[in-house]
Amino acid sequence: MANSNSNYKAVPEAMGALEKFKYEVASEVGVTLKDGYNGNISARDAGKIGGNMVRKLIQQAENQMIGK
């Protein structure tokens, strides 16, 4: 049966690296995050962080494909 949880992590071991990456990207786009819950940031700022994370991950994957 498929997992119905939309937050399912395909590689749970990667969570630490993704958290670190999130803080790095937030710093780059000028959004200050605190440790733990960050429900106080605006949707716009959260979108900046998430969008830039996706952009960088896609760019990295494309660069790896070109290198092969």
mmCIF file of C-alpha atoms in Angstrom:
data_model
loop_
_atom_site.group_PDB
_atom_site.id
_atom_site.type_symbol
_atom_site.label_atom_id
_atom_site.label_comp_id
_atom_site.label_asym_id
_atom_site.label_seq_id
_atom_site.Cartn_x
_atom_site.Cartn_y
_atom_site.Cartn_z
ATOM 1 C CA MET A 1 0.000 0.000 0.000
ATOM 2 C CA ALA A 2 1.326 3.470 -0.855
ATOM 3 C CA ASN A 3 2.250 5.896 1.880
ATOM 4 C CA SER A 4 -0.404 8.623 2.042
ATOM 5 C CA ASN A 5 1.821 11.022 4.014
ATOM 6 C CA SER A 6 2.907 13.803 1.658
ATOM 7 C CA ASN A 7 5.934 14.475 3.891
ATOM 8 C CA TYR A 8 7.370 11.005 3.335
ATOM 9 C CA LYS A 9 11.139 11.161 2.968
ATOM 10 C CA ALA A 10 12.606 8.799 0.377
ATOM 11 C CA VAL A 11 16.040 9.048 2.061
ATOM 12 C CA PRO A 12 15.561 9.882 5.757
ATOM 13 C CA GLU A 13 19.338 10.013 6.252
ATOM 14 C CA ALA A 14 19.448 13.138 4.052
ATOM 15 C CA MET A 15 17.357 15.232 6.461
ATOM 16 C CA GLY A 16 20.388 16.727 8.222
ATOM 17 C CA ALA A 17 21.973 17.797 4.948
ATOM 18 C CA LEU A 18 18.698 19.320 3.727
ATOM 19 C CA GLU A 19 18.299 21.280 6.975
ATOM 20 C CA LYS A 20 21.827 22.676 6.610
ATOM 21 C CA PHE A 21 21.134 23.471 2.946
ATOM 22 C CA LYS A 22 17.916 25.298 3.927
ATOM 23 C CA TYR A 23 19.804 27.572 6.333
ATOM 24 C CA GLU A 24 22.509 28.259 3.724
ATOM 25 C CA VAL A 25 19.930 29.226 1.092
ATOM 26 C CA ALA A 26 17.976 31.345 3.587
ATOM 27 C CA SER A 27 21.145 33.257 4.385
ATOM 28 C CA GLU A 28 21.845 33.790 0.672
ATOM 29 C CA VAL A 29 18.377 35.259 0.023
ATOM 30 C CA GLY A 30 18.474 37.424 3.164
ATOM 31 C CA VAL A 31 15.937 35.535 5.298
ATOM 32 C CA THR A 32 16.825 34.957 8.938
ATOM 33 C CA LEU A 33 15.813 31.564 10.291
ATOM 34 C CA LYS A 34 16.066 30.506 13.903
ATOM 35 C CA ASP A 35 16.620 26.962 15.129
ATOM 36 C CA GLY A 36 13.398 24.990 15.336
ATOM 37 C CA TYR A 37 10.002 26.308 14.290
ATOM 38 C CA ASN A 38 9.940 29.249 11.865
ATOM 39 C CA GLY A 39 6.201 29.796 11.507
ATOM 40 C CA ASN A 40 6.706 33.524 11.859
ATOM 41 C CA ILE A 41 8.238 34.022 8.405
ATOM 42 C CA SER A 42 6.069 35.178 5.539
ATOM 43 C CA ALA A 43 4.903 32.892 2.767
ATOM 44 C CA ARG A 44 6.930 35.007 0.349
ATOM 45 C CA ASP A 45 10.136 34.400 2.319
ATOM 46 C CA ALA A 46 9.386 30.693 2.687
ATOM 47 C CA GLY A 47 8.819 30.544 -1.071
ATOM 48 C CA LYS A 48 12.127 32.269 -1.741
ATOM 49 C CA ILE A 49 13.916 29.669 0.337
ATOM 50 C CA GLY A 50 12.106 26.670 -1.144
ATOM 51 C CA GLY A 51 12.293 27.953 -4.696
ATOM 52 C CA ASN A 52 16.001 28.596 -4.492
ATOM 53 C CA MET A 53 16.584 25.194 -2.904
ATOM 54 C CA VAL A 54 14.801 23.501 -5.810
ATOM 55 C CA ARG A 55 16.623 25.652 -8.367
ATOM 56 C CA LYS A 56 20.015 24.747 -6.898
ATOM 57 C CA LEU A 57 19.182 21.033 -6.636
ATOM 58 C CA ILE A 58 18.054 20.921 -10.275
ATOM 59 C CA GLN A 59 21.159 22.801 -11.362
ATOM 60 C CA GLN A 60 23.346 20.349 -9.453
ATOM 61 C CA ALA A 61 21.587 17.357 -11.030
ATOM 62 C CA GLU A 62 21.953 18.854 -14.502
ATOM 63 C CA ASN A 63 25.651 19.493 -13.931
ATOM 64 C CA GLN A 64 26.126 15.878 -12.850
ATOM 65 C CA MET A 65 24.344 14.642 -15.988
ATOM 66 C CA ILE A 66 26.537 16.789 -18.214
ATOM 67 C CA GLY A 67 29.651 15.501 -16.465
ATOM 68 C CA LYS A 68 28.834 11.858 -17.259
#
